[in-house]
CSV table of C-alpha atoms in Angstrom, one decimal:
chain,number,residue,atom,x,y,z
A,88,UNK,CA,15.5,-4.1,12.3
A,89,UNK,CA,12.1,-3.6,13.6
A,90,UNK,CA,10.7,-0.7,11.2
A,91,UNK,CA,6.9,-1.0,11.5
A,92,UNK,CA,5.5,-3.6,14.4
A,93,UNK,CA,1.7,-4.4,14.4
A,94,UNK,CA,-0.2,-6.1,17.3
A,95,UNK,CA,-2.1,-7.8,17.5
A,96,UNK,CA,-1.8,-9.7,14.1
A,97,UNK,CA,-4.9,-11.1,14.5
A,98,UNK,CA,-8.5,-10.6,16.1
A,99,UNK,CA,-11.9,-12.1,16.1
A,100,UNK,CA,-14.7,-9.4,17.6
A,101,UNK,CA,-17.8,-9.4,18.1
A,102,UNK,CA,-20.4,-6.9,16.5
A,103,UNK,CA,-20.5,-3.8,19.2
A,104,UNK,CA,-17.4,-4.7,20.7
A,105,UNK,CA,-14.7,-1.8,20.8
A,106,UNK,CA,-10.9,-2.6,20.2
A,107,UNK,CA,-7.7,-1.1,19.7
A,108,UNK,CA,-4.9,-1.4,16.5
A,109,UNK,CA,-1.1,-0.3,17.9
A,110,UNK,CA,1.1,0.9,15.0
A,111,UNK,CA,5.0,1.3,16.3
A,112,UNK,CA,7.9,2.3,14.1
A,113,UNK,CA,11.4,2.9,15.3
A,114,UNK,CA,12.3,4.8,11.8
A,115,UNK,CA,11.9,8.3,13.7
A,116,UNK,CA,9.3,8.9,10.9
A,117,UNK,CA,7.1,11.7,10.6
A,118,UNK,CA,3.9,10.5,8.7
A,119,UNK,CA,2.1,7.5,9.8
A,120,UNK,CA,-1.0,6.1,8.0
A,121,UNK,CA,-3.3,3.3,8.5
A,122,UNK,CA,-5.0,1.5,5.5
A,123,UNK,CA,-7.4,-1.1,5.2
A,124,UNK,CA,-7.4,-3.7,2.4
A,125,UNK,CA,-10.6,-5.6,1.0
A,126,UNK,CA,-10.7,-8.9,-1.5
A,127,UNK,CA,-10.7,-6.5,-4.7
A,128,UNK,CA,-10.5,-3.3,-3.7
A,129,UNK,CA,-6.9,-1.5,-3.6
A,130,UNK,CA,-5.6,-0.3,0.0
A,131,UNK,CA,-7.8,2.4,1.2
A,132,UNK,CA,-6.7,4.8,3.5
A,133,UNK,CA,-8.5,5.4,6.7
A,134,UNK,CA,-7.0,8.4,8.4
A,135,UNK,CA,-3.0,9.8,8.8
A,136,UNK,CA,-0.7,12.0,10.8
A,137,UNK,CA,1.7,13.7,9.7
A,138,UNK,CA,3.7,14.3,12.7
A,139,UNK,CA,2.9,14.1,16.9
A,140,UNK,CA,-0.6,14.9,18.0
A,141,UNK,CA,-2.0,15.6,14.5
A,142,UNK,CA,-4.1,13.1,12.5
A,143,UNK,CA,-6.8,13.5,9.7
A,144,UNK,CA,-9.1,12.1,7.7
A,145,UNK,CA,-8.2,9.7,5.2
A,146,UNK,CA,-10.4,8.2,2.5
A,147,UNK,CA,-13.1,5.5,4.6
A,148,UNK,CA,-12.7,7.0,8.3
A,149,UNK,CA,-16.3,6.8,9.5
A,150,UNK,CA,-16.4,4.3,12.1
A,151,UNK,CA,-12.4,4.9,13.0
A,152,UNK,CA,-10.8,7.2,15.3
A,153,UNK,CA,-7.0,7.5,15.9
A,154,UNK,CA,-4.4,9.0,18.0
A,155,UNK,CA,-0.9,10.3,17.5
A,156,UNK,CA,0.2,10.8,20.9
A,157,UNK,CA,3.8,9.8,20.7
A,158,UNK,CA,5.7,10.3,17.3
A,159,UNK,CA,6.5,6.6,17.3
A,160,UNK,CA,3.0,5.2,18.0
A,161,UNK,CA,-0.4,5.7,16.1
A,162,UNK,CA,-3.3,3.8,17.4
A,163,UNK,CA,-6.6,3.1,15.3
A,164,UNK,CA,-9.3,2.4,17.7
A,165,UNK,CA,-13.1,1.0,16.7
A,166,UNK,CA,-15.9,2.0,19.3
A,167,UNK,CA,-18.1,-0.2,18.4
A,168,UNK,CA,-17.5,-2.7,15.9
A,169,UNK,CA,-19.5,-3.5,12.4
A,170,UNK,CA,-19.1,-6.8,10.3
A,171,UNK,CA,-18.0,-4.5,7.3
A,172,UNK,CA,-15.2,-4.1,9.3
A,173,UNK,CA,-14.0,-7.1,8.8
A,174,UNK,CA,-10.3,-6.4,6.9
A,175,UNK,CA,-7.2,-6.5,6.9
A,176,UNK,CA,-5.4,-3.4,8.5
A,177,UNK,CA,-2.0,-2.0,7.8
A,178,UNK,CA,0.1,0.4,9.4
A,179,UNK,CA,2.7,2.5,7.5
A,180,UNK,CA,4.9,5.1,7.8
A,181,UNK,CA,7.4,7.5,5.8
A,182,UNK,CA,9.8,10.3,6.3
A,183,UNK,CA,8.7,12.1,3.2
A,184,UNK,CA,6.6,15.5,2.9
A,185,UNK,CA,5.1,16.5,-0.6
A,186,UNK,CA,3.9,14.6,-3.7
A,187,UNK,CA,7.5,15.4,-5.3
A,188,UNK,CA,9.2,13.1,-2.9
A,189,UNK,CA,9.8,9.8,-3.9
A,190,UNK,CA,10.4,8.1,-0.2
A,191,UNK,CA,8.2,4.9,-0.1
A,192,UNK,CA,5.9,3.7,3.0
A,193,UNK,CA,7.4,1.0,5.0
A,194,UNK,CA,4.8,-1.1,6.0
A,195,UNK,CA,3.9,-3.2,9.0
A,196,UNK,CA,3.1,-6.8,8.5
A,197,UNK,CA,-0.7,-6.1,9.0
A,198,UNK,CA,-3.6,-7.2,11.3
A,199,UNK,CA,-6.2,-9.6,10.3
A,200,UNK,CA,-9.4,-8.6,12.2
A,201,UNK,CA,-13.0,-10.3,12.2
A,202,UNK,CA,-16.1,-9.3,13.0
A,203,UNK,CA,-18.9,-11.3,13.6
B,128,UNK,CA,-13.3,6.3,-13.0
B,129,UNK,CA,-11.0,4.7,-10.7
B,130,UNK,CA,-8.2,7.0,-9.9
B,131,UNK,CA,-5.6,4.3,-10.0
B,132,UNK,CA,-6.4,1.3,-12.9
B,133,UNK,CA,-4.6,-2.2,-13.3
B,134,UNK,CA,-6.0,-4.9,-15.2
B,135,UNK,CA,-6.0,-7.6,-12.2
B,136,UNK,CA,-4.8,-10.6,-14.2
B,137,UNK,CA,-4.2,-13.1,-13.4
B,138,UNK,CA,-1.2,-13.4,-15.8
B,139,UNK,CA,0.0,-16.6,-16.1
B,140,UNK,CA,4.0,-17.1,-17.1
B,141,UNK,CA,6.1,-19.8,-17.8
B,142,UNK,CA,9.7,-19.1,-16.1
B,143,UNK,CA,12.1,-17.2,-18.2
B,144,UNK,CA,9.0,-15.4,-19.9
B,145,UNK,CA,8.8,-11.4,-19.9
B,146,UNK,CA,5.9,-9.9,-18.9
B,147,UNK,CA,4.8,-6.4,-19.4
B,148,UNK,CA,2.0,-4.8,-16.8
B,149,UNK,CA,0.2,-1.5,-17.2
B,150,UNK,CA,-1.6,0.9,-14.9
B,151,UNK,CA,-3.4,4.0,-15.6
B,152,UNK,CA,-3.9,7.2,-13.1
B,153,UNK,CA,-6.3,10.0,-13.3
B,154,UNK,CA,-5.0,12.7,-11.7
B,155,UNK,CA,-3.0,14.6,-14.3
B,156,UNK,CA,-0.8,16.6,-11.0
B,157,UNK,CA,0.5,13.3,-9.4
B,158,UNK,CA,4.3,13.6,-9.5
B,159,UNK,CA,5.4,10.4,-7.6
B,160,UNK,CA,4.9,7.0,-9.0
B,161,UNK,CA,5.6,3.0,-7.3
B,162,UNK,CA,5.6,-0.5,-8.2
B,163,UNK,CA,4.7,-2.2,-5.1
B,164,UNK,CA,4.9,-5.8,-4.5
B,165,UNK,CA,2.6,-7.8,-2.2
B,166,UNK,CA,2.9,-11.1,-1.4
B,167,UNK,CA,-0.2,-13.6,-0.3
B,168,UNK,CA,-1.3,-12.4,3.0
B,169,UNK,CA,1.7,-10.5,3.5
B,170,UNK,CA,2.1,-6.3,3.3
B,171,UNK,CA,3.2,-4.8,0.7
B,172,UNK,CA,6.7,-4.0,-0.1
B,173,UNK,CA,8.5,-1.2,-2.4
B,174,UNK,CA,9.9,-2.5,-5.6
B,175,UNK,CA,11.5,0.4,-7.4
B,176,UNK,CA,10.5,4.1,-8.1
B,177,UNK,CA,9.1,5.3,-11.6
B,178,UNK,CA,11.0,8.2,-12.7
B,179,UNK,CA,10.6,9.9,-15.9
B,180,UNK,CA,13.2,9.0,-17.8
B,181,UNK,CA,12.4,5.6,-17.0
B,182,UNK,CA,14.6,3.6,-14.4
B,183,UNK,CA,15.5,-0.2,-15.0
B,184,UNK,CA,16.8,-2.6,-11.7
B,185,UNK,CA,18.0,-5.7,-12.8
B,186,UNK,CA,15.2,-7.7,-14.3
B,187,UNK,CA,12.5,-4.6,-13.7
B,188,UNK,CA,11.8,-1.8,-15.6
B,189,UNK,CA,9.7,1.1,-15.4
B,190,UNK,CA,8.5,3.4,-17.4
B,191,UNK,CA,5.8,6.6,-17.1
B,192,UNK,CA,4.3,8.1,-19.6
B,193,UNK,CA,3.0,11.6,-18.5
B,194,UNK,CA,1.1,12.9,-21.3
B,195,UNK,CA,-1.2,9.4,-21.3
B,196,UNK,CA,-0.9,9.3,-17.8
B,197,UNK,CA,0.6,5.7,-18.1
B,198,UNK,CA,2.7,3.7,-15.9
B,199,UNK,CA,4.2,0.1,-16.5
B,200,UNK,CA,6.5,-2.5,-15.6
B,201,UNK,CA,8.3,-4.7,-17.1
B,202,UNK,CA,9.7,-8.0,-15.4
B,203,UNK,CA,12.4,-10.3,-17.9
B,204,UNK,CA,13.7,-13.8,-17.4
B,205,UNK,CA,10.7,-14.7,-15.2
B,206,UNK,CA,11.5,-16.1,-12.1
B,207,UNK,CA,9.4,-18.5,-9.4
B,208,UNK,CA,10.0,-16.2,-7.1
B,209,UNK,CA,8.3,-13.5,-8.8
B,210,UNK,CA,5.1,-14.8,-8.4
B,211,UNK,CA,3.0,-12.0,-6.3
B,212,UNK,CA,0.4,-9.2,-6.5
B,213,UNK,CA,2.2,-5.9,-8.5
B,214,UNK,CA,0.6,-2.8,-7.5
B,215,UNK,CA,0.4,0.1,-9.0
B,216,UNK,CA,0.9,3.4,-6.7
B,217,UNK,CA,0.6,7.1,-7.2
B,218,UNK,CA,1.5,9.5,-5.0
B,219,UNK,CA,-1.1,12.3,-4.5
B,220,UNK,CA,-0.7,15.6,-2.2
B,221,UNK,CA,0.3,15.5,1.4
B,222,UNK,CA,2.3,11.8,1.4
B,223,UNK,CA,-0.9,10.5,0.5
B,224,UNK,CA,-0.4,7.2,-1.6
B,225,UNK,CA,-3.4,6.1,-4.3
B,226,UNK,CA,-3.4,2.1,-4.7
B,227,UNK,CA,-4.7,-0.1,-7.7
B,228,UNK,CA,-5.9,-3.2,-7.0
B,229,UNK,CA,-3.3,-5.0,-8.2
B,230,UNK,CA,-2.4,-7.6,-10.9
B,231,UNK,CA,-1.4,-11.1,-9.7
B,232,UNK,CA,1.6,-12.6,-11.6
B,233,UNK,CA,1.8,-16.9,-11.4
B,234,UNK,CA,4.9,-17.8,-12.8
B,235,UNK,CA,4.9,-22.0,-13.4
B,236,UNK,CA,7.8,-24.3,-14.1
């Protein structure tokens, strides 16, 4: 059972460089989400989709973009990257629509990315 | 205010201890609550579901408490294996899911 695959798990960039995150699930779900996760700071989310070729804005998206283009894949991309940047990414996804739903986020196993 | 509170520990337990942690939201119209659990430098990983009436699995129990907008778990008969980050998750409109920071759990011999 693959659920939610990352790659790559881990990258070392350097400052300007552009790079791309791939998020795949094989769940068939609809909503897909991409967080980032700093030493004491909660999970923050960067931007979601809730379904193929839709994506918006999460809670720290400036320096992110994303694309939904198949309902299995979402890809974060960074244009050019910054050294506050430097997290670790995950990748989730869910069937579930509405705050009344109590269906979890499977998450991938995340992607540890540098930037120096 | 942080929408999503946990004191961040760390709580230290002997095995076989129980251990209570607690977790504050601000958002009085959140309906859907988690206990997460998140291993070192692993993701994180759905433990139960809070539910109202308060839901128990095994050595874990949950309870919310709406009107003080309070949400807490309960772990008995510490184990080892227990030993992990517990976060503390509330479900906000459109899917979207409000983290705390987490409170780490070290369970010793």
């Amino acid at each position: 059972n693959a659920g939610v695959t990352q790659t790559p798990k881990f990258r070392v960039l350097k400052t300007g460089q552009s790079m791309t995150l791939l998020c795949a699930q094989d769940m068939n779900h609809e909503y897909m989400y991409w967080y980032r996760q700093d030493p004491g700071m909660g999970l923050r989310l960067i931007h979601y989709s809730v379904g193929e070729g839709t994506t918006a804005k999460g809670e720290v998206p400036d320096g992110y973009n994303v694309s939904r283009l198949k309902k299995q894949n979402f890809l974060l991309g960074l244009e050019s990257a910054a050294p506050s940047q430097t997290s670790v990414y995950f990748c989730a996804s869910s069937s579930a629509m509405g705050s009344y739903s109590n269906q979890p986020q499977h998450f991938g196993d995340g992607t540890r990315l540098s930037i120096l | 205010r942080k929408e999503v509170e946990q004191d961040p520990g760390p709580f230290n337990v002997p095995e076989g201890a129980t251990v209570a942690f607690n977790c504050t939201y601000s958002n009085s119209a959140s309906q859907s609550f988690f206990w997460y659990r998140q291993d070192c430098r692993k993701e994180p990983k759905l433990l139960m579901s809070v539910y109202s009436s308060g839901n128990e699995d095994g050595r874990f129990t949950a309870q919310l408490n709406r009107a003080s907008q309070y949400i807490s778990l309960l772990i008995r008969d510490s184990k080892l294996s227990d030993s992990a980050t517990y976060l503390c998750v509330v479900k906000e409109d459109t899917d979207k899911l409000i983290f705390g920071t987490g409170t780490r759990l070290q369970v010793f011999p």
